[in-house]
mmCIF file of C-alpha atoms and ligand atoms in Angstrom:
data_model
loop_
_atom_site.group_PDB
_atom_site.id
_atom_site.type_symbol
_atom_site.label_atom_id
_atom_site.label_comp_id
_atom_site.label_asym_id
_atom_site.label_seq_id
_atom_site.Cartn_x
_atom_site.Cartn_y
_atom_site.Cartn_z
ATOM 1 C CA UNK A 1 0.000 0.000 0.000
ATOM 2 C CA UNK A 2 1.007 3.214 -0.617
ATOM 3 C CA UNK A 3 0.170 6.831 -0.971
ATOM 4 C CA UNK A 4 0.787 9.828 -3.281
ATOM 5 C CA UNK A 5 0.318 13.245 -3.095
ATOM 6 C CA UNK A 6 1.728 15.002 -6.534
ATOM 7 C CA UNK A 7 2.195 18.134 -7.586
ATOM 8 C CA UNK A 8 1.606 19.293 -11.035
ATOM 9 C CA UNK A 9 4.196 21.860 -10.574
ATOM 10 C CA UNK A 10 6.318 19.169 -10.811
ATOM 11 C CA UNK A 11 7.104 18.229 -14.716
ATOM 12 C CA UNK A 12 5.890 14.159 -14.004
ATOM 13 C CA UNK A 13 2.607 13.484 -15.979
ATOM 14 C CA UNK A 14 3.268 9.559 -16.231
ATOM 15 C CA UNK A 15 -0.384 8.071 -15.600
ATOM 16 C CA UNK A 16 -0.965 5.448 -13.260
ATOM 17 C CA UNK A 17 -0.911 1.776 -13.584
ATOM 18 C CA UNK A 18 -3.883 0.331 -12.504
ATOM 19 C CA UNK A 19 -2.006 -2.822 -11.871
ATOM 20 C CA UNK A 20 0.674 -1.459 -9.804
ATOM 21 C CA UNK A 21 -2.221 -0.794 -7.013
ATOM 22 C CA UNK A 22 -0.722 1.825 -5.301
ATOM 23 C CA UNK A 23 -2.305 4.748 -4.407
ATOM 24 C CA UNK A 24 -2.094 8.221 -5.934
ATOM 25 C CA UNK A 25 -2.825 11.625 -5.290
ATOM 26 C CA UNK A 26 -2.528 14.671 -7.112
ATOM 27 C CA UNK A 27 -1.752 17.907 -5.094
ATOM 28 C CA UNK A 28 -1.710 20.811 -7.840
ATOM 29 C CA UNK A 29 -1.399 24.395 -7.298
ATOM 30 C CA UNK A 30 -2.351 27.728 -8.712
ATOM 31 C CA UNK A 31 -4.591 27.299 -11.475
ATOM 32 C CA UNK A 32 -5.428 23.683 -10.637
ATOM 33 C CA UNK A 33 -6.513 22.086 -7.561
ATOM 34 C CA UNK A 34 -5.708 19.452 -5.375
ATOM 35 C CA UNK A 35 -6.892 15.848 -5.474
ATOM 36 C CA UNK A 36 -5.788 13.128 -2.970
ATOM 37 C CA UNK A 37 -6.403 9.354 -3.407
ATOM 38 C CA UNK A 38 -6.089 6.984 -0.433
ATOM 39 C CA UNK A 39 -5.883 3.100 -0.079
ATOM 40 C CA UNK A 40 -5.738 2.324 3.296
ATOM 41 C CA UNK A 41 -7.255 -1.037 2.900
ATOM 42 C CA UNK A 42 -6.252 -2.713 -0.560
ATOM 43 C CA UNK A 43 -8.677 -2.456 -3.506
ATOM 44 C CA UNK A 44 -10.865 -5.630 -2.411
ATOM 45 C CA UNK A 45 -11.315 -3.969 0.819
ATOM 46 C CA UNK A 46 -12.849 -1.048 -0.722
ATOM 47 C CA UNK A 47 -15.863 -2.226 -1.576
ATOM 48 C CA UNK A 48 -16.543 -3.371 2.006
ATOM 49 C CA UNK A 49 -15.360 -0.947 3.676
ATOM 50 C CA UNK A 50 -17.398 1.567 5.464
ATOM 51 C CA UNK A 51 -15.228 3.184 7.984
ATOM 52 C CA UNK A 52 -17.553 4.258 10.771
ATOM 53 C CA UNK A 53 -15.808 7.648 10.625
ATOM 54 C CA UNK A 54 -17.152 7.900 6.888
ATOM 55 C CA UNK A 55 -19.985 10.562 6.996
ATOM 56 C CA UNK A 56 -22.384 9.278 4.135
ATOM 57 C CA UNK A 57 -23.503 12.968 3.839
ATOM 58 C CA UNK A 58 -19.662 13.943 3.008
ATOM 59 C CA UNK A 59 -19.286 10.639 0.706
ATOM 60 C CA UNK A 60 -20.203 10.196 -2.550
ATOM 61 C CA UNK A 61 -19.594 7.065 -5.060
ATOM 62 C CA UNK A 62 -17.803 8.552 -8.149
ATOM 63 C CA UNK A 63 -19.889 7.197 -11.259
ATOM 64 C CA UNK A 64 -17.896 4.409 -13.107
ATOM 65 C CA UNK A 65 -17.734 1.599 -15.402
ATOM 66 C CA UNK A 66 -15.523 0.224 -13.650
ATOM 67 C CA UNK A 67 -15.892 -2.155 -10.919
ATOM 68 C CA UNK A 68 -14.566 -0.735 -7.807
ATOM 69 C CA UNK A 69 -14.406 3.550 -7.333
ATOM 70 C CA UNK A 70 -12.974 5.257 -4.629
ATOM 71 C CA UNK A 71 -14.973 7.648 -2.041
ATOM 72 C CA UNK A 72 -14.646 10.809 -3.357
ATOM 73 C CA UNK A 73 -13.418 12.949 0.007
ATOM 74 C CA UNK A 74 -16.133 16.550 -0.093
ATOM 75 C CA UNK A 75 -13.738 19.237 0.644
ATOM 76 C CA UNK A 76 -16.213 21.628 0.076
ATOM 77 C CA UNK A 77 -18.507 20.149 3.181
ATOM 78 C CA UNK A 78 -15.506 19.993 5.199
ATOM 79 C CA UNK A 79 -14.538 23.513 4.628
ATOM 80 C CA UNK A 80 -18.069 24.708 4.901
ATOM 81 C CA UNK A 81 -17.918 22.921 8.001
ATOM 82 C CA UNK A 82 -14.584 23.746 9.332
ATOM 83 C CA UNK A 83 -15.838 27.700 8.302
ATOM 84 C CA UNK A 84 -18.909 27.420 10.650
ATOM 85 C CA UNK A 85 -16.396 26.291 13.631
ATOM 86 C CA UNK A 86 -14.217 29.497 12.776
ATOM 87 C CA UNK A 87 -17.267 32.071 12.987
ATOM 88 C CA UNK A 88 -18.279 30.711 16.377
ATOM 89 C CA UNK A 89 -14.675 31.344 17.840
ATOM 90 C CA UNK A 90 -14.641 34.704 15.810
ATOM 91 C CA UNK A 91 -17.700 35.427 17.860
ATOM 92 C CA UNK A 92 -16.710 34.159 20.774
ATOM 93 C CA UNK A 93 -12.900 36.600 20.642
ATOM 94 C CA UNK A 94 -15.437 39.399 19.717
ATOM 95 C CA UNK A 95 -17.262 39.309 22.622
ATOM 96 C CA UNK A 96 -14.515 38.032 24.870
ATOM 97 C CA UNK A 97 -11.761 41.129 23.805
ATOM 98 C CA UNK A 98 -13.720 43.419 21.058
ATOM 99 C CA UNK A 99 -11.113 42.140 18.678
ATOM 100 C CA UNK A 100 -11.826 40.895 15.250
ATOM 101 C CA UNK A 101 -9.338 38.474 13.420
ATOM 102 C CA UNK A 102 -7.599 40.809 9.573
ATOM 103 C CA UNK A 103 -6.459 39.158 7.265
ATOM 104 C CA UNK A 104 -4.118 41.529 4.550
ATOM 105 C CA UNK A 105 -3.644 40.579 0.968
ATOM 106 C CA UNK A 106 -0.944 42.079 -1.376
ATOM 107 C CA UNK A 107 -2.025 41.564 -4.994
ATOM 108 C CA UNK A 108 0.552 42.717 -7.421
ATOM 109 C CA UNK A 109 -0.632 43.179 -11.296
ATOM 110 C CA UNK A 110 -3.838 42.260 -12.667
ATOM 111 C CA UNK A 111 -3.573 37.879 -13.570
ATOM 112 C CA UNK A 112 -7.442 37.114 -13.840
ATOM 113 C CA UNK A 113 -6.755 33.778 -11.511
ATOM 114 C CA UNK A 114 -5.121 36.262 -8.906
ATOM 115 C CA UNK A 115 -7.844 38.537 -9.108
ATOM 116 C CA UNK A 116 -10.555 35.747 -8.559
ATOM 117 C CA UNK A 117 -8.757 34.033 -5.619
ATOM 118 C CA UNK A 118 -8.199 37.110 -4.118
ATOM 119 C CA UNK A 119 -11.606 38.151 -4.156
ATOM 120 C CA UNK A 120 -12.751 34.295 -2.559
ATOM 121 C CA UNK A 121 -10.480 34.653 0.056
ATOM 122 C CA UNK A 122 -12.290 37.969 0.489
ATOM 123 C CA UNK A 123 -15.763 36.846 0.593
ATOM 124 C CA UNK A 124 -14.584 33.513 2.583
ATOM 125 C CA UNK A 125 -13.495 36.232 4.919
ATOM 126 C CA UNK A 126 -16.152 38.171 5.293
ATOM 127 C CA UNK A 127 -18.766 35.613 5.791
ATOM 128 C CA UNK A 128 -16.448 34.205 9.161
ATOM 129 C CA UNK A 129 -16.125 37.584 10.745
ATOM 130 C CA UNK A 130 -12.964 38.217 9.540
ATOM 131 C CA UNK A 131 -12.257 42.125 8.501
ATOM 132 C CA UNK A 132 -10.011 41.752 5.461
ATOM 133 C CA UNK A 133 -7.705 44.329 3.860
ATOM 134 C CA UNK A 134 -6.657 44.615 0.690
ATOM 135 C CA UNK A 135 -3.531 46.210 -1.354
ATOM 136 C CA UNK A 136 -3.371 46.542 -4.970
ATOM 137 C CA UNK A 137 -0.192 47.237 -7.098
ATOM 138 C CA UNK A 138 0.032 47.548 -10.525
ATOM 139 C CA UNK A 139 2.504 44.842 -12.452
ATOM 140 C CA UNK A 140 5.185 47.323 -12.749
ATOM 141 C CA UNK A 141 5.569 48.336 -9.166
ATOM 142 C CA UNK A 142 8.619 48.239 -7.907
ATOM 143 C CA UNK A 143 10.105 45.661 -4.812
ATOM 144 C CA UNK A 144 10.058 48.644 -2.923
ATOM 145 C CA UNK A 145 6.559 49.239 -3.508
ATOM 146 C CA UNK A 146 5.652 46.224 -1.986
ATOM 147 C CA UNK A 147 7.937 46.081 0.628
ATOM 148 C CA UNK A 148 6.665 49.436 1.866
ATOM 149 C CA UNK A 149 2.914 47.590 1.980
ATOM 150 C CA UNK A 150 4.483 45.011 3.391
ATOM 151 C CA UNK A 151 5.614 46.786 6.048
ATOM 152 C CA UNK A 152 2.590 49.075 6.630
ATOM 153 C CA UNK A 153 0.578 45.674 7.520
ATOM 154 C CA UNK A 154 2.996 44.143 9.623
ATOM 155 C CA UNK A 155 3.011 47.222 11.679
ATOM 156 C CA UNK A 156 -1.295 47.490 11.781
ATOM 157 C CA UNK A 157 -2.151 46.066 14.756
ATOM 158 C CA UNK A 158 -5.692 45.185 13.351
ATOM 159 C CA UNK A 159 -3.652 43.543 10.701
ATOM 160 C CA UNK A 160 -3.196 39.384 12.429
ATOM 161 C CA UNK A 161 -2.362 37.674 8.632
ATOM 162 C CA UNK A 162 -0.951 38.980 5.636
ATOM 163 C CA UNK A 163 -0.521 37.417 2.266
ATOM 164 C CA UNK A 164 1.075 37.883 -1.031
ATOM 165 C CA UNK A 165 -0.471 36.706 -4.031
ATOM 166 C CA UNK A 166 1.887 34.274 -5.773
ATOM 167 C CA UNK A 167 2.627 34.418 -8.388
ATOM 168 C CA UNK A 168 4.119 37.747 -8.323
ATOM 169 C CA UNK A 169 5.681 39.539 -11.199
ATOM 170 C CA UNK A 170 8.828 38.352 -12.791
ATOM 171 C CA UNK A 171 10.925 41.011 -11.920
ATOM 172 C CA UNK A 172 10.669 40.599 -8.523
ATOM 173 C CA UNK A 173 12.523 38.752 -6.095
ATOM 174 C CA UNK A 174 9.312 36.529 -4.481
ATOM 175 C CA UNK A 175 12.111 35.161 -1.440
ATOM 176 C CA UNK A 176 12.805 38.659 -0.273
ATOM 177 C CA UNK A 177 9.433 39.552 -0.585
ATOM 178 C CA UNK A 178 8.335 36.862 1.370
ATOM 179 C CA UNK A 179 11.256 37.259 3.913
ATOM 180 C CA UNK A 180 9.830 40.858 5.048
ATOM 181 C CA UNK A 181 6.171 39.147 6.057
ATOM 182 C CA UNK A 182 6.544 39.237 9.748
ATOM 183 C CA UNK A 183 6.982 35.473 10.918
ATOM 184 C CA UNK A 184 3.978 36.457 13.439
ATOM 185 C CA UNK A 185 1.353 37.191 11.122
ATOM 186 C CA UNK A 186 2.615 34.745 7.752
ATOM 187 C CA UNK A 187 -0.723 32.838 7.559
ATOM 188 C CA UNK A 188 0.062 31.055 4.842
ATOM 189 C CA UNK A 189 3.231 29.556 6.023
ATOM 190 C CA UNK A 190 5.917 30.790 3.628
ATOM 191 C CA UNK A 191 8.088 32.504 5.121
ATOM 192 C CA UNK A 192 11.717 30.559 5.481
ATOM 193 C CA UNK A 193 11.475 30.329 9.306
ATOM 194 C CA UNK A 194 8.019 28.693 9.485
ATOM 195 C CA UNK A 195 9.081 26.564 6.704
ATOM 196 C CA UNK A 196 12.291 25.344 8.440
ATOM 197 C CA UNK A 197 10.573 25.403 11.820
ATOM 198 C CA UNK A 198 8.386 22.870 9.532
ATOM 199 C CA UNK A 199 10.950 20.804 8.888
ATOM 200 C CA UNK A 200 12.806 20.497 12.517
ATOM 201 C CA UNK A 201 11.873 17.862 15.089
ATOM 202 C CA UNK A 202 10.490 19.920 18.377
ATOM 203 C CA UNK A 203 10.208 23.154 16.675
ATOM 204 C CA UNK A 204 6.697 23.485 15.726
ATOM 205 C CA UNK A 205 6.184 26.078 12.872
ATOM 206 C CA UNK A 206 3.742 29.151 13.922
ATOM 207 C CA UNK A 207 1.822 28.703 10.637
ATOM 208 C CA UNK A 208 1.691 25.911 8.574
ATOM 209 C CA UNK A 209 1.107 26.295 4.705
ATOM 210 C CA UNK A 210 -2.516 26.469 3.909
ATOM 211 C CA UNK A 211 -3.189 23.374 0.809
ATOM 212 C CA UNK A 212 -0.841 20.811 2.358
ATOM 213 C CA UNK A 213 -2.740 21.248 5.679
ATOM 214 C CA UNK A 214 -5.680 20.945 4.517
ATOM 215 C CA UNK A 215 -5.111 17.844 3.092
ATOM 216 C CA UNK A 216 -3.608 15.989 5.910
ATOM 217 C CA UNK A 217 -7.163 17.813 8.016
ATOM 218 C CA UNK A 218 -9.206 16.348 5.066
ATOM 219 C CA UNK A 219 -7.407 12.687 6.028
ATOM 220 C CA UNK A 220 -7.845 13.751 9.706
ATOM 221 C CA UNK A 221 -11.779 14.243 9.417
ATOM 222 C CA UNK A 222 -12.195 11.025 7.096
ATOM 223 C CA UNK A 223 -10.202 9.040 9.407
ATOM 224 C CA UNK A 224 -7.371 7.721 7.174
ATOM 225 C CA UNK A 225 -5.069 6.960 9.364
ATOM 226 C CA UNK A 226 -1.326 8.135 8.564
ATOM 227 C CA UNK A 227 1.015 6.379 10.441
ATOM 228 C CA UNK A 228 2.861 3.975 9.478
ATOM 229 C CA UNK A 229 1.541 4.069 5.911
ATOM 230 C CA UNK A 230 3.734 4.400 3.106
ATOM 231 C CA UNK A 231 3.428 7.968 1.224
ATOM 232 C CA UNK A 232 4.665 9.560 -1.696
ATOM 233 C CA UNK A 233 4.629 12.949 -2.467
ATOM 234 C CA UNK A 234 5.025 14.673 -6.105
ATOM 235 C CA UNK A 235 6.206 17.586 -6.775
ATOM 236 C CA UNK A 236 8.259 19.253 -4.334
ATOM 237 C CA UNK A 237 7.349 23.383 -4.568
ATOM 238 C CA UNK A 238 8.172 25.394 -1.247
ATOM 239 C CA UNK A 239 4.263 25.838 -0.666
ATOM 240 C CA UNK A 240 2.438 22.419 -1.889
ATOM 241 C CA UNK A 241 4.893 19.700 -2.533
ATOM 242 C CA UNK A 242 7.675 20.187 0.395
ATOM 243 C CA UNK A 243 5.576 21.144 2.856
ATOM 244 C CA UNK A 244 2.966 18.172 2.643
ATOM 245 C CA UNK A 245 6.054 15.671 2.516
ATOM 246 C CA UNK A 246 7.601 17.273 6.023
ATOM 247 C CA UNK A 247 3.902 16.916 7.529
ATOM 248 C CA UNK A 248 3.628 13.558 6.172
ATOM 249 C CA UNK A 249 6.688 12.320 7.777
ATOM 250 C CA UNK A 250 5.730 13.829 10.803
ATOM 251 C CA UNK A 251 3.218 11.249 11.193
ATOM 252 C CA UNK A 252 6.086 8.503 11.151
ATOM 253 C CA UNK A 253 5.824 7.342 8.062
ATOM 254 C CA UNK A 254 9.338 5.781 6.477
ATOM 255 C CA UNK A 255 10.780 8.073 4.788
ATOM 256 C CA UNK A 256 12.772 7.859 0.959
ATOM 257 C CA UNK A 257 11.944 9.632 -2.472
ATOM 258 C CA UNK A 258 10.889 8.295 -5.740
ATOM 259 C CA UNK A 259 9.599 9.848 -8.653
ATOM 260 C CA UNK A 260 5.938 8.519 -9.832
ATOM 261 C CA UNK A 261 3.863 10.920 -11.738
ATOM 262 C CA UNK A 262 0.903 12.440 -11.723
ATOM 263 C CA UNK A 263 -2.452 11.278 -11.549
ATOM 264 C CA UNK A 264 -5.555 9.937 -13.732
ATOM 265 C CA UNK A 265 -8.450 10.496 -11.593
ATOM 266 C CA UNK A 266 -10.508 8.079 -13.825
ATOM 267 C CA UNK A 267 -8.219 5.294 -13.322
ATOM 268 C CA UNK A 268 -7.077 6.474 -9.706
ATOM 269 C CA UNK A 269 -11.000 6.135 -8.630
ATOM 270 C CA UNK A 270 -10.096 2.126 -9.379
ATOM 271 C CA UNK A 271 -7.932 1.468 -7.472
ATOM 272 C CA UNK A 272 -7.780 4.081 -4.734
ATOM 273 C CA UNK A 273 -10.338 3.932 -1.489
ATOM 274 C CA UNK A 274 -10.706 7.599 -1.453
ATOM 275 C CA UNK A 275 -9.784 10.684 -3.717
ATOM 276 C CA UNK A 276 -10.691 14.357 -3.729
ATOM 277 C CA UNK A 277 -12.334 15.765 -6.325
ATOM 278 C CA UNK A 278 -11.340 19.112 -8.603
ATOM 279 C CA UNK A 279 -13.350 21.308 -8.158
ATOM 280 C CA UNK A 280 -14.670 20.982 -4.316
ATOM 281 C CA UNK A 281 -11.519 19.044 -3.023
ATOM 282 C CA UNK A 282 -8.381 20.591 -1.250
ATOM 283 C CA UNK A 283 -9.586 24.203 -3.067
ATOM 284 C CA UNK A 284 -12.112 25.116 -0.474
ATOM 285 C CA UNK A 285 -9.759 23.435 2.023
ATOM 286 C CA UNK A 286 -7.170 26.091 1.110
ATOM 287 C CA UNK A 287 -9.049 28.991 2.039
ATOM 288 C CA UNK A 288 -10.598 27.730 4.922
ATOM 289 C CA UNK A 289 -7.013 27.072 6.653
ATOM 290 C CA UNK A 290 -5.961 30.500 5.593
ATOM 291 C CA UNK A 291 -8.982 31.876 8.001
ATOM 292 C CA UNK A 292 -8.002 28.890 10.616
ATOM 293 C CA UNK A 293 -4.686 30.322 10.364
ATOM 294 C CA UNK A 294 -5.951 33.824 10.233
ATOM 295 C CA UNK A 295 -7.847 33.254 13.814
ATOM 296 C CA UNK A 296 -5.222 31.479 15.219
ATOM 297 C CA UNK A 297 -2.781 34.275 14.914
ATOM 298 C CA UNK A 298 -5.121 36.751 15.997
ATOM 299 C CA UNK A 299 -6.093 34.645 19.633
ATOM 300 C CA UNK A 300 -1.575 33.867 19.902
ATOM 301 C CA UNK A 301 -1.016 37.997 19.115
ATOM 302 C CA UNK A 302 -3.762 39.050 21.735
ATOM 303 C CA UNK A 303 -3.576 36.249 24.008
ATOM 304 C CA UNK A 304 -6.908 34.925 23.691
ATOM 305 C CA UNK A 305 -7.234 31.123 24.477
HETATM 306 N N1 GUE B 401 0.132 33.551 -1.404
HETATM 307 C C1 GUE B 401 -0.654 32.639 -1.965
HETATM 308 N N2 GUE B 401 -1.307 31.760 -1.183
HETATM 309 C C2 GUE B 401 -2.150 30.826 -1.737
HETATM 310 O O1 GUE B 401 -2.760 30.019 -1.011
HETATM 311 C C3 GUE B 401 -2.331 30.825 -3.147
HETATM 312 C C4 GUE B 401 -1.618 31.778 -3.893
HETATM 313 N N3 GUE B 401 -0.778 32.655 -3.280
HETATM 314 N N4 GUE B 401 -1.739 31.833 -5.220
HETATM 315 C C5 GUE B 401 -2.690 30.998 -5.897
HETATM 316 C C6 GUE B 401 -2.892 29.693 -5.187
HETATM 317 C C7 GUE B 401 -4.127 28.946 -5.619
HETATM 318 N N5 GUE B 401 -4.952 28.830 -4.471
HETATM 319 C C8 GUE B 401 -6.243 28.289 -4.528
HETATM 320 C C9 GUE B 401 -7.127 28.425 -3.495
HETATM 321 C C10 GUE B 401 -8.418 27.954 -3.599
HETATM 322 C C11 GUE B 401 -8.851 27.306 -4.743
HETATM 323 C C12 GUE B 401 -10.266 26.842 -4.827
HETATM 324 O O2 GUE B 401 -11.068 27.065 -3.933
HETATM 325 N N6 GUE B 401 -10.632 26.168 -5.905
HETATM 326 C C13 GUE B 401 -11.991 25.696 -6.124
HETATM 327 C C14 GUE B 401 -12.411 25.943 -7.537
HETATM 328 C C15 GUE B 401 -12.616 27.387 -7.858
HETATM 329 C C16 GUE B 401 -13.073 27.485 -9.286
HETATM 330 O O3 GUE B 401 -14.283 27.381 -9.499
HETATM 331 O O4 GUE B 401 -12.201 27.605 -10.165
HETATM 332 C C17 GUE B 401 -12.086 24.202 -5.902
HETATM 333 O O5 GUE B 401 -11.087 23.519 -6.075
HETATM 334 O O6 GUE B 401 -13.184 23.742 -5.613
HETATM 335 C C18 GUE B 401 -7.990 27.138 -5.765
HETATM 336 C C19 GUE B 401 -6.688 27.616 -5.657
HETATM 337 C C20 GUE B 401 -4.350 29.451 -3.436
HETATM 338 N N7 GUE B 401 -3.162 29.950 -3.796
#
């Protein structure tokens, strides 16, 4: 048994073998989403199997001509549901300190995908509680021009996340940009410290990167177990890929690299007991860590338990 979480930033597009059995997973980024396939239990097991911590209302069969198909995992219900739980503690810090959780975001230029993910994470925002703020640039600012935005956030109190859009113009430098987020407030996990706190035993990051935790809360809330299973990430990018494999591991799994490829949901579904769907898989999952992360770094900044 194994398990496979790729990302299509990597340049692997080999399809899987049905026959090898294995299980894949396909974590994508930007313009695509994420999709992760499971097999827990072997493919004879899957038709059997109903896990009591399956919800049927999150569950769906996947239609297929095939004989066996894999639960498809409902990141949108999840998120929806993870959402609710994060505008009851909004509420909660509201009436407890008058404090609302902001989230910042730094959009530089005018990419059509930017511009629409921007203004989800928006509307995600507003519909927790969460007052968001919003900067932005034209494509030929300068780094400066961030940097001074940057700064301007970090030093808002109100301000508890901030985030730059990736991808951000080519002539800028997207490390040192990233660098001058304060480590406090870098809800989505990108900053070198968090990532390296990521990656050391006993040092836990303050924020971890929004799509690989969402997957590993999507495997929490369908109760795949991780440990000791065998997983295999594809794709190794500093905010989908690298991240997922160091959280992976952390569940003491063995650890080694291989190269597999990227995944055929059609033929995945066949052999896999559980896969997300794109759209309405590790998407909506995204955003709703970024406001998880959001409120968390609002309660650690004011103290609020
Ligand atoms: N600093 C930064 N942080 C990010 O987290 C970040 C980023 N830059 N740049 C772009 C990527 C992409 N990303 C997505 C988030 C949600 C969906 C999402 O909700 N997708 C829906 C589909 C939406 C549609 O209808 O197209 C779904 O999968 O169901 C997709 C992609 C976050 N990104």
């Amino acid at each position: 048994m194994a398990s496979a979480l790729s990302d299509c930033s990597s340049r692997a597009t080999a399809r899987l073998l049905p026959f090898q059995r294995s299980v894949q997973s396909r974590v994508s980024q930007f313009q695509r989403s994420v999709s992760i396939a499971w097999n827990p239990l072997g493919m004879n097991a899957i038709r059997s199997a109903a896990s009591p911590h399956w919800s049927s209302s999150a569950v769906a069969p996947v239609a297929m001509t095939t004989e066996t198909s894999a639960k498809v995992i409902d990141g949108k219900s999840v998120a929806k549901q993870i959402k609710d739980e994060i505008a009851g503690e909004i509420l909660r810090m509201k009436d407890g300190t008058g404090i609302v959780p902001g989230l910042a975001v730094i959009l530089v230029g005018s990419r059509k995908d930017s511009q629409t993910y921007v203004r989800n994470k928006k509307k995600a925002c507003e519909a927790v509680g969460i007052k968001s703020y919003e900067a932005n640039l034209p494509e030929d600012s300068t780094e400066e021009d961030v940097l001074k935005h940057i700064a301007r956030f970090n030093d808002d109190p109100s301000v508890h996340g901030i985030l730059v859009q990736l991808p951000l113009p080519r002539h800028m430098n997207e490390e040192k940009i990233l660098n001058a987020v304060s480590i406090e407030k870098d809800v989505d996990g990108f900053h070198p410290l968090n990532i390296g706190r990521l990656a050391m035993q006993g040092r836990d990051p303050l924020f971890v990167p929004c799509t690989p935790k969402g997957c590993m809360e999507l495997l929490h809330r369908y109760g795949v177990e991780i440990k000791g299973k065998r997983a295999v990430v594809i794709g190794r990018s500093n905010i989908v890929g690298m991240p997922a494999a160091l959280l992976l591991q952390d569940a003491e799994s063995p650890r080694g690299y291989r190269l597999v490829g990227d995944v055929c949901y059609e033929e995945v579904c066949t052999v896999a007991s559980a896969i997300t769907p794109v759209p309405g898989g590790v998407g909506p999952m995204t955003i709703a860590m970024l406001l998880s992360n959001t409120l968390s770094s609002a309660k650690r900044i004011h103290n609020f338990k």
